mmCIF file of C-alpha atoms in Angstrom:
data_model
loop_
_atom_site.group_PDB
_atom_site.id
_atom_site.type_symbol
_atom_site.label_atom_id
_atom_site.label_comp_id
_atom_site.label_asym_id
_atom_site.label_seq_id
_atom_site.Cartn_x
_atom_site.Cartn_y
_atom_site.Cartn_z
ATOM 1 C CA ILE A 1 12.888 -7.197 -9.724
ATOM 2 C CA LEU A 2 13.966 -4.296 -7.265
ATOM 3 C CA PRO A 3 12.365 -5.046 -3.876
ATOM 4 C CA ASP A 4 13.593 -2.062 -2.235
ATOM 5 C CA ASN A 5 11.693 1.053 -3.284
ATOM 6 C CA GLN A 6 14.566 3.921 -2.951
ATOM 7 C CA ASP A 7 16.498 0.951 -5.352
ATOM 8 C CA PHE A 8 13.581 0.712 -7.456
ATOM 9 C CA VAL A 9 12.366 4.562 -7.880
ATOM 10 C CA PHE A 10 16.035 5.298 -8.991
ATOM 11 C CA ALA A 11 16.804 2.212 -11.060
ATOM 12 C CA PHE A 12 13.688 3.213 -12.780
ATOM 13 C CA ARG A 13 13.925 6.819 -13.758
ATOM 14 C CA GLY A 14 18.111 6.133 -14.728
ATOM 15 C CA ALA A 15 16.131 3.525 -17.751
ATOM 16 C CA LEU A 16 13.839 6.492 -18.454
ATOM 17 C CA ARG A 17 16.771 9.140 -18.264
ATOM 18 C CA ALA A 18 19.043 7.261 -20.328
ATOM 19 C CA GLY A 19 16.381 5.351 -23.169
ATOM 20 C CA ILE A 20 16.536 2.645 -22.165
ATOM 21 C CA ILE A 21 12.638 0.767 -21.417
ATOM 22 C CA PRO A 22 11.743 -0.984 -18.362
ATOM 23 C CA VAL A 23 10.040 -3.427 -17.622
ATOM 24 C CA PRO A 24 8.949 -3.702 -13.883
ATOM 25 C CA ILE A 25 8.408 -7.306 -12.103
ATOM 26 C CA TYR A 26 7.605 -8.205 -8.423
ATOM 27 C CA PRO A 27 9.373 -9.864 -6.475
ATOM 28 C CA PRO A 28 9.601 -13.648 -5.176
ATOM 29 C CA ALA A 29 7.891 -13.372 -1.842
ATOM 30 C CA GLY A 30 10.496 -16.575 -0.271
ATOM 31 C CA LEU A 31 11.253 -20.501 -2.333
ATOM 32 C CA ARG A 32 8.398 -21.777 -1.424
ATOM 33 C CA LYS A 33 6.684 -21.211 -5.309
ATOM 34 C CA LEU A 34 9.951 -20.032 -6.130
ATOM 35 C CA GLY A 35 9.210 -22.739 -9.562
ATOM 36 C CA GLY A 36 5.923 -20.540 -10.346
ATOM 37 C CA TYR A 37 8.054 -17.733 -9.999
ATOM 38 C CA LEU A 38 10.455 -18.440 -11.814
ATOM 39 C CA ASP A 39 7.873 -19.038 -14.767
ATOM 40 C CA ASN A 40 6.024 -16.135 -14.193
ATOM 41 C CA THR A 41 9.230 -13.982 -14.586
ATOM 42 C CA LEU A 42 10.529 -16.031 -17.998
ATOM 43 C CA HIS A 43 7.820 -15.049 -19.638
ATOM 44 C CA VAL A 44 7.510 -11.518 -18.715
ATOM 45 C CA VAL A 45 11.515 -11.816 -20.116
ATOM 46 C CA ARG A 46 10.654 -13.451 -22.960
ATOM 47 C CA LYS A 47 7.814 -11.014 -23.886
ATOM 48 C CA SER A 48 9.156 -7.881 -22.968
ATOM 49 C CA GLY A 49 12.420 -8.833 -24.878
ATOM 50 C CA ALA A 50 14.381 -8.130 -21.859
ATOM 51 C CA LYS A 51 18.539 -8.152 -22.496
ATOM 52 C CA ILE A 52 18.785 -7.058 -18.853
ATOM 53 C CA ILE A 53 17.776 -7.857 -15.814
ATOM 54 C CA LEU A 54 18.547 -5.324 -13.451
ATOM 55 C CA THR A 55 18.205 -7.102 -9.255
ATOM 56 C CA ASP A 56 19.448 -6.766 -5.793
ATOM 57 C CA ASP A 57 22.056 -9.826 -4.907
ATOM 58 C CA ASP A 58 19.391 -11.518 -2.986
ATOM 59 C CA VAL A 59 17.438 -12.158 -5.815
ATOM 60 C CA LYS A 60 20.128 -12.664 -7.976
ATOM 61 C CA LEU A 61 20.731 -15.689 -6.123
ATOM 62 C CA LEU A 62 17.740 -16.884 -7.364
ATOM 63 C CA LEU A 63 17.616 -16.321 -11.350
ATOM 64 C CA GLY A 64 20.433 -18.704 -12.108
ATOM 65 C CA THR A 65 18.513 -20.540 -14.427
ATOM 66 C CA LEU A 66 16.749 -18.096 -16.224
ATOM 67 C CA ARG A 67 20.023 -17.028 -18.725
ATOM 68 C CA ALA A 68 19.644 -20.369 -20.620
ATOM 69 C CA LYS A 69 15.761 -20.612 -21.071
ATOM 70 C CA ALA A 70 15.949 -16.414 -22.491
ATOM 71 C CA PRO A 71 17.834 -16.129 -25.873
ATOM 72 C CA GLU A 72 18.041 -12.702 -25.627
ATOM 73 C CA LEU A 73 18.875 -11.750 -21.758
ATOM 74 C CA GLN A 74 22.280 -10.406 -22.053
ATOM 75 C CA ASP A 75 23.272 -10.375 -17.871
ATOM 76 C CA ILE A 76 21.447 -10.600 -14.957
ATOM 77 C CA VAL A 77 23.424 -6.847 -12.729
ATOM 78 C CA SER A 78 22.836 -5.747 -9.463
ATOM 79 C CA VAL A 79 22.058 -2.978 -8.699
ATOM 80 C CA ALA A 80 24.405 -2.882 -5.869
ATOM 81 C CA SER A 81 27.575 -2.766 -8.628
ATOM 82 C CA LEU A 82 25.648 0.103 -10.377
ATOM 83 C CA ARG A 83 26.006 2.641 -7.085
ATOM 84 C CA LYS A 84 30.071 2.155 -7.845
ATOM 85 C CA LEU A 85 29.708 3.408 -11.875
ATOM 86 C CA ARG A 86 30.991 6.844 -11.945
ATOM 87 C CA GLU A 87 29.936 7.429 -15.496
ATOM 88 C CA PRO A 88 29.060 10.399 -16.669
ATOM 89 C CA LEU A 89 25.664 10.394 -18.427
ATOM 90 C CA THR A 90 24.165 10.725 -21.946
ATOM 91 C CA PRO A 91 20.776 11.490 -21.416
ATOM 92 C CA ALA A 92 18.492 10.345 -24.194
ATOM 93 C CA LYS A 93 16.461 12.170 -25.634
ATOM 94 C CA VAL A 94 12.696 11.078 -25.424
ATOM 95 C CA LEU A 95 9.129 11.852 -27.129
ATOM 96 C CA LEU A 96 5.856 11.965 -26.329
ATOM 97 C CA GLU A 97 4.676 8.958 -28.656
ATOM 98 C CA ASP A 98 7.613 6.403 -27.165
ATOM 99 C CA THR A 99 7.709 4.148 -25.302
ATOM 100 C CA CYS A 100 7.826 4.927 -21.315
ATOM 101 C CA PHE A 101 7.769 1.470 -20.154
ATOM 102 C CA LEU A 102 6.361 -2.071 -20.267
ATOM 103 C CA GLN A 103 3.224 -2.883 -17.623
ATOM 104 C CA PHE A 104 2.053 -6.369 -17.434
ATOM 105 C CA THR A 105 -1.122 -7.166 -16.350
ATOM 106 C CA SER A 106 -1.241 -8.901 -13.426
ATOM 107 C CA GLY A 107 -2.429 -12.194 -14.969
ATOM 108 C CA SER A 108 -5.519 -12.768 -13.796
ATOM 109 C CA THR A 109 -7.663 -14.018 -16.243
ATOM 110 C CA SER A 110 -4.234 -14.921 -18.348
ATOM 111 C CA ALA A 111 -0.919 -14.740 -18.335
ATOM 112 C CA PRO A 112 0.206 -11.295 -17.853
ATOM 113 C CA LYS A 113 0.322 -9.207 -21.329
ATOM 114 C CA GLY A 114 2.441 -6.523 -22.290
ATOM 115 C CA VAL A 115 1.039 -2.989 -21.989
ATOM 116 C CA VAL A 116 2.988 -0.403 -23.864
ATOM 117 C CA VAL A 117 2.791 2.994 -22.696
ATOM 118 C CA SER A 118 3.884 6.013 -23.676
ATOM 119 C CA HIS A 119 5.490 9.402 -22.215
ATOM 120 C CA GLY A 120 3.123 10.968 -23.682
ATOM 121 C CA ASN A 121 0.220 7.947 -22.487
ATOM 122 C CA ILE A 122 1.465 8.586 -19.004
ATOM 123 C CA ALA A 123 1.318 12.363 -19.154
ATOM 124 C CA ALA A 124 -2.254 12.608 -20.511
ATOM 125 C CA ASN A 125 -3.640 10.407 -17.210
ATOM 126 C CA VAL A 126 -0.903 12.563 -14.971
ATOM 127 C CA HIS A 127 -2.801 15.047 -15.641
ATOM 128 C CA ALA A 128 -6.640 13.709 -15.602
ATOM 129 C CA PHE A 129 -5.904 12.357 -11.943
ATOM 130 C CA MET A 130 -3.780 14.797 -10.720
ATOM 131 C CA ASN A 131 -5.596 17.947 -11.731
ATOM 132 C CA ALA A 132 -9.342 16.607 -12.569
ATOM 133 C CA GLY A 133 -9.181 14.005 -10.203
ATOM 134 C CA LEU A 134 -7.473 15.208 -6.458
ATOM 135 C CA LYS A 135 -6.883 18.543 -7.279
ATOM 136 C CA VAL A 136 -3.283 18.490 -6.600
ATOM 137 C CA GLU A 137 -1.722 21.536 -4.792
ATOM 138 C CA ASP A 138 1.402 21.923 -6.391
ATOM 139 C CA GLY A 139 4.342 20.997 -3.513
ATOM 140 C CA VAL A 140 1.924 21.157 -0.387
ATOM 141 C CA ASP A 141 -0.228 18.226 -0.883
ATOM 142 C CA SER A 142 1.836 14.932 0.201
ATOM 143 C CA GLY A 143 1.201 11.126 0.087
ATOM 144 C CA VAL A 144 2.270 7.925 1.686
ATOM 145 C CA SER A 145 2.142 4.453 0.205
ATOM 146 C CA TRP A 146 2.351 0.919 0.362
ATOM 147 C CA LEU A 147 1.645 -0.205 -3.144
ATOM 148 C CA PRO A 148 3.847 -2.202 -4.516
ATOM 149 C CA LEU A 149 5.938 0.259 -7.673
ATOM 150 C CA TYR A 150 5.583 -2.708 -9.712
ATOM 151 C CA HIS A 151 1.866 -2.338 -10.136
ATOM 152 C CA ASP A 152 0.177 0.671 -12.447
ATOM 153 C CA MET A 153 -0.979 2.145 -8.953
ATOM 154 C CA GLY A 154 2.027 2.210 -6.559
ATOM 155 C CA LEU A 155 4.316 3.129 -9.850
ATOM 156 C CA ILE A 156 2.688 6.251 -11.424
ATOM 157 C CA GLY A 157 0.139 6.993 -8.794
ATOM 158 C CA PHE A 158 2.702 7.575 -5.883
ATOM 159 C CA VAL A 159 6.090 8.284 -7.994
ATOM 160 C CA LEU A 160 5.557 9.607 -10.903
ATOM 161 C CA GLY A 161 2.269 11.318 -10.518
ATOM 162 C CA PRO A 162 3.600 13.198 -8.130
ATOM 163 C CA LEU A 163 7.209 14.151 -9.887
ATOM 164 C CA TYR A 164 4.834 16.387 -12.168
ATOM 165 C CA HIS A 165 3.836 17.985 -9.113
ATOM 166 C CA ARG A 166 6.477 18.074 -6.428
ATOM 167 C CA ASN A 167 4.343 15.907 -4.755
ATOM 168 C CA THR A 168 6.344 14.419 -1.591
ATOM 169 C CA ILE A 169 6.231 10.620 -1.106
ATOM 170 C CA THR A 170 6.787 8.572 2.029
ATOM 171 C CA PHE A 171 6.747 4.905 1.258
ATOM 172 C CA LEU A 172 6.106 2.115 3.549
ATOM 173 C CA PRO A 173 7.078 -1.647 2.103
ATOM 174 C CA PRO A 174 4.153 -3.701 1.266
ATOM 175 C CA LEU A 175 5.047 -6.417 3.834
ATOM 176 C CA VAL A 176 5.385 -3.791 6.626
ATOM 177 C CA PHE A 177 2.069 -3.002 5.691
ATOM 178 C CA LEU A 178 0.529 -6.525 5.318
ATOM 179 C CA LYS A 179 2.272 -7.654 8.931
ATOM 180 C CA ARG A 180 0.553 -4.350 11.018
ATOM 181 C CA PRO A 181 -1.730 -2.282 9.282
ATOM 182 C CA VAL A 182 -1.765 0.145 11.263
ATOM 183 C CA ARG A 183 1.753 1.318 10.336
ATOM 184 C CA TRP A 184 0.411 2.719 7.829
ATOM 185 C CA LEU A 185 -2.402 4.917 9.714
ATOM 186 C CA GLU A 186 0.454 5.544 12.412
ATOM 187 C CA THR A 187 2.614 7.093 9.040
ATOM 188 C CA ILE A 188 -0.357 8.717 7.314
ATOM 189 C CA SER A 189 -0.809 10.881 11.089
ATOM 190 C CA ARG A 190 2.601 11.411 11.757
ATOM 191 C CA HIS A 191 3.591 13.095 8.066
ATOM 192 C CA ARG A 192 0.110 14.942 7.588
ATOM 193 C CA ALA A 193 -0.296 13.164 4.431
ATOM 194 C CA SER A 194 -3.106 14.217 2.749
ATOM 195 C CA ILE A 195 -3.845 11.523 -0.397
ATOM 196 C CA SER A 196 -3.408 8.079 0.534
ATOM 197 C CA PHE A 197 -5.000 5.402 -2.066
ATOM 198 C CA GLY A 198 -5.267 1.436 -1.493
ATOM 199 C CA PRO A 199 -7.205 -1.665 -2.463
ATOM 200 C CA ASN A 200 -10.175 -2.365 -1.177
ATOM 201 C CA PHE A 201 -9.218 -5.365 0.917
ATOM 202 C CA ALA A 202 -6.961 -2.814 3.084
ATOM 203 C CA TYR A 203 -9.166 -0.432 4.804
ATOM 204 C CA ALA A 204 -10.967 -4.467 5.236
ATOM 205 C CA LEU A 205 -7.425 -5.351 7.000
ATOM 206 C CA CYS A 206 -7.339 -2.123 9.057
ATOM 207 C CA THR A 207 -10.647 -2.171 10.353
ATOM 208 C CA LYS A 208 -10.562 -5.961 11.034
ATOM 209 C CA ARG A 209 -7.068 -6.255 12.415
ATOM 210 C CA VAL A 210 -5.868 -2.412 14.493
ATOM 211 C CA ARG A 211 -6.630 -2.561 17.419
ATOM 212 C CA GLU A 212 -8.017 0.788 19.570
ATOM 213 C CA LYS A 213 -4.847 0.671 21.675
ATOM 214 C CA ASP A 214 -2.337 0.890 18.417
ATOM 215 C CA LEU A 215 -4.857 3.709 17.046
ATOM 216 C CA ALA A 216 -3.989 6.121 20.246
ATOM 217 C CA GLY A 217 -3.260 9.596 19.857
ATOM 218 C CA LEU A 218 -2.964 9.259 15.317
ATOM 219 C CA ASP A 219 -4.702 12.747 14.036
ATOM 220 C CA LEU A 220 -6.622 11.196 10.696
ATOM 221 C CA SER A 221 -7.869 14.901 9.765
ATOM 222 C CA CYS A 222 -5.064 15.535 7.263
ATOM 223 C CA TRP A 223 -6.213 12.649 4.877
ATOM 224 C CA ARG A 224 -8.714 14.611 2.565
ATOM 225 C CA ALA A 225 -8.647 11.704 -0.796
ATOM 226 C CA ALA A 226 -8.294 8.122 0.645
ATOM 227 C CA GLY A 227 -8.436 6.427 -2.763
ATOM 228 C CA CYS A 228 -10.214 2.740 -3.512
ATOM 229 C CA GLY A 229 -9.503 1.193 -6.450
ATOM 230 C CA ALA A 230 -8.292 -1.766 -8.132
ATOM 231 C CA GLU A 231 -10.663 -4.174 -7.360
ATOM 232 C CA PRO A 232 -14.382 -4.583 -6.418
ATOM 233 C CA ILE A 233 -15.288 -1.870 -3.991
ATOM 234 C CA ARG A 234 -17.783 -2.934 -1.114
ATOM 235 C CA ALA A 235 -19.782 -0.247 0.355
ATOM 236 C CA ARG A 236 -19.471 -1.718 3.937
ATOM 237 C CA THR A 237 -15.928 -2.188 3.859
ATOM 238 C CA LEU A 238 -15.344 1.764 3.121
ATOM 239 C CA ASN A 239 -17.915 2.320 6.003
ATOM 240 C CA ASP A 240 -17.416 0.171 8.573
ATOM 241 C CA PHE A 241 -13.411 1.810 8.123
ATOM 242 C CA ALA A 242 -14.870 5.074 8.385
ATOM 243 C CA ASP A 243 -17.097 4.116 11.450
ATOM 244 C CA LYS A 244 -14.056 2.699 13.668
ATOM 245 C CA MET A 245 -11.466 5.408 12.414
ATOM 246 C CA ALA A 246 -13.940 9.282 13.071
ATOM 247 C CA PRO A 247 -13.373 9.350 16.602
ATOM 248 C CA TYR A 248 -9.069 9.952 14.804
ATOM 249 C CA GLY A 249 -9.910 12.569 13.286
ATOM 250 C CA PHE A 250 -10.805 10.618 9.789
ATOM 251 C CA ASN A 251 -14.087 12.014 7.479
ATOM 252 C CA PRO A 252 -15.245 9.633 5.199
ATOM 253 C CA ARG A 253 -15.972 12.571 2.259
ATOM 254 C CA ALA A 254 -12.236 11.584 1.950
ATOM 255 C CA PHE A 255 -13.163 8.337 -0.047
ATOM 256 C CA VAL A 256 -12.394 8.532 -3.475
ATOM 257 C CA PRO A 257 -14.200 5.182 -5.668
ATOM 258 C CA CYS A 258 -12.321 5.011 -8.643
ATOM 259 C CA TYR A 259 -11.773 2.025 -11.715
ATOM 260 C CA GLY A 260 -8.804 1.882 -13.974
ATOM 261 C CA MET A 261 -6.979 -0.941 -15.855
ATOM 262 C CA ALA A 262 -3.667 -1.113 -17.034
ATOM 263 C CA GLU A 263 -4.619 -0.780 -20.593
ATOM 264 C CA ALA A 264 -6.198 2.615 -19.826
ATOM 265 C CA THR A 265 -2.584 3.395 -18.306
ATOM 266 C CA LEU A 266 -3.868 3.493 -14.583
ATOM 267 C CA ALA A 267 -7.525 6.053 -14.245
ATOM 268 C CA ILE A 268 -9.825 5.452 -15.938
ATOM 269 C CA SER A 269 -12.763 7.480 -13.465
ATOM 270 C CA PHE A 270 -12.784 9.512 -10.383
ATOM 271 C CA ASP A 271 -15.897 9.623 -7.891
ATOM 272 C CA ALA A 272 -16.094 13.511 -6.884
ATOM 273 C CA LEU A 273 -13.699 14.704 -4.675
ATOM 274 C CA GLY A 274 -16.161 14.984 -0.498
ATOM 275 C CA GLU A 275 -18.418 13.179 -2.403
ATOM 276 C CA GLY A 276 -17.312 10.242 0.367
ATOM 277 C CA VAL A 277 -18.795 6.190 -0.602
ATOM 278 C CA ARG A 278 -22.210 6.747 -2.841
ATOM 279 C CA SER A 279 -23.991 4.134 -4.204
ATOM 280 C CA ASP A 280 -26.425 2.099 -5.685
ATOM 281 C CA ARG A 281 -29.151 -0.265 -4.315
ATOM 282 C CA VAL A 282 -30.504 -2.312 -7.364
ATOM 283 C CA ASP A 283 -32.601 -5.922 -7.406
ATOM 284 C CA SER A 284 -29.459 -8.595 -7.268
ATOM 285 C CA ASP A 285 -31.171 -11.373 -10.364
ATOM 286 C CA GLU A 286 -32.213 -8.264 -12.074
ATOM 287 C CA LEU A 287 -28.485 -7.259 -12.198
ATOM 288 C CA ALA A 288 -27.645 -11.228 -13.095
ATOM 289 C CA ALA A 289 -30.216 -10.764 -15.650
ATOM 290 C CA GLY A 290 -28.309 -7.202 -17.097
ATOM 291 C CA ARG A 291 -30.750 -5.030 -15.274
ATOM 292 C CA ALA A 292 -29.831 -2.250 -12.458
ATOM 293 C CA VAL A 293 -32.827 -1.547 -11.117
ATOM 294 C CA VAL A 294 -32.675 0.474 -7.956
ATOM 295 C CA VAL A 295 -34.580 -1.292 -5.318
ATOM 296 C CA PRO A 296 -36.785 0.456 -2.627
ATOM 297 C CA GLU A 297 -34.789 1.214 0.808
ATOM 298 C CA ASP A 298 -37.476 -1.820 2.649
ATOM 299 C CA LYS A 299 -36.025 -4.487 0.413
ATOM 300 C CA PRO A 300 -33.141 -6.713 -0.177
ATOM 301 C CA GLY A 301 -30.383 -5.537 -2.951
ATOM 302 C CA LEU A 302 -26.900 -5.271 -4.369
ATOM 303 C CA GLU A 303 -24.715 -1.968 -3.460
ATOM 304 C CA VAL A 304 -22.798 -0.835 -6.432
ATOM 305 C CA VAL A 305 -20.759 2.020 -6.001
ATOM 306 C CA CYS A 306 -20.110 5.114 -7.603
ATOM 307 C CA CYS A 307 -16.701 5.067 -9.357
ATOM 308 C CA GLY A 308 -17.802 8.787 -10.874
ATOM 309 C CA LYS A 309 -17.459 9.979 -14.519
ATOM 310 C CA THR A 310 -15.372 10.577 -16.964
ATOM 311 C CA PHE A 311 -12.265 12.388 -17.641
ATOM 312 C CA GLU A 312 -12.270 15.089 -20.208
ATOM 313 C CA ASP A 313 -10.778 14.254 -23.471
ATOM 314 C CA HIS A 314 -11.978 10.466 -22.369
ATOM 315 C CA GLN A 315 -14.860 8.485 -23.180
ATOM 316 C CA VAL A 316 -16.617 5.680 -22.492
ATOM 317 C CA GLY A 317 -19.705 3.404 -23.224
ATOM 318 C CA VAL A 318 -21.187 0.668 -23.123
ATOM 319 C CA PHE A 319 -22.099 -1.811 -26.080
ATOM 320 C CA ALA A 320 -23.233 -5.073 -26.392
ATOM 321 C CA GLU A 321 -20.235 -7.721 -26.924
ATOM 322 C CA ASP A 322 -21.375 -8.081 -30.532
ATOM 323 C CA ASP A 323 -21.564 -5.248 -31.326
ATOM 324 C CA ALA A 324 -17.639 -5.022 -33.056
ATOM 325 C CA ASP A 325 -17.877 -0.957 -33.973
ATOM 326 C CA SER A 326 -19.565 0.004 -31.190
ATOM 327 C CA ALA A 327 -22.130 1.371 -33.726
ATOM 328 C CA LYS A 328 -25.336 1.345 -30.484
ATOM 329 C CA PRO A 329 -24.768 2.643 -27.354
ATOM 330 C CA LEU A 330 -27.154 0.731 -24.592
ATOM 331 C CA ASP A 331 -29.787 2.286 -22.561
ATOM 332 C CA ASP A 332 -28.252 3.612 -19.074
ATOM 333 C CA ARG A 333 -28.942 0.622 -16.206
ATOM 334 C CA VAL A 334 -28.147 -1.560 -19.104
ATOM 335 C CA ILE A 335 -25.116 -4.135 -18.297
ATOM 336 C CA GLY A 336 -22.802 -4.354 -21.274
ATOM 337 C CA GLU A 337 -18.796 -3.497 -22.151
ATOM 338 C CA LEU A 338 -16.773 -1.382 -21.549
ATOM 339 C CA ARG A 339 -15.295 0.757 -24.185
ATOM 340 C CA ILE A 340 -12.844 3.785 -23.644
ATOM 341 C CA ARG A 341 -11.683 5.982 -25.867
ATOM 342 C CA GLY A 342 -8.791 8.885 -25.067
ATOM 343 C CA PRO A 343 -4.960 9.605 -25.191
ATOM 344 C CA SER A 344 -4.492 7.602 -21.469
ATOM 345 C CA VAL A 345 -5.661 4.405 -24.131
ATOM 346 C CA THR A 346 -2.515 2.653 -24.662
ATOM 347 C CA GLU A 347 -1.228 1.512 -27.949
ATOM 348 C CA GLY A 348 -0.819 -2.201 -27.644
#
């Protein structure tokens, strides 16, 4: 539980090098909802069987009650004490099939569940989204991220992925972006970053809260891949952002809508680079009935954003929920349950 990005990255990588399985947990946002935060943290600690919590001095003060309620928890350690240690590292031998870390889901529909992510899952998914999805150039592309590192998009997309290709990433604390969204754009412009991602709400926040005078002097022409995922994507949100940022060099074709989930490591599909936002306008009543029927331009419709094709060596099919054996894929434009298979799909 490390709010500081630098502490988090070094601690996470150090754990992997030593053969320890890290479990990222989001830090408390304040004292107002501390009871709920402690309940959620206790749930993750118990489910993961964690023996140590590594945190900073401030958060450690808030976690004192956890040890009595989690019998396997042996200690709560401040990261400051680790900085003073000078013991030689004895690297563990790690294989692709070994567990890399546990990613707990957001818990939006039920209690958070721990997803077991192997080193092989990471290798396969990084290859898919960095090579096929983003066509990253080793040591050339650079990124900016304010995404929380306890979330898979921030951790895998902007910590682990760039390690494979020696790409420089500049991190902003999430609260800095939320309080002043223009800092995201300023940092991209200053560092000439070519890749940065955000959920739909991030682009909406910039459109709504960033003032024209704050944009003066920015040059966003370097931003070749503006990814959007992690929540439903609204075509209008991205188009409004593109309109506002066009005078400052932003290319609307830079948008890369994508789809993923923690149980598939991170990414399942990216739309093609250079295509921008592509969408189908469909009849909302028909959609509710289970069919995606395209409507003419002069008729009202619901825009559904294209999230691209599946990656090589992965398969996605759409099936009826009662088709337990995935025996009969549904026809095109029929709503069903997405099922995914491939080396990125986690083992449990």
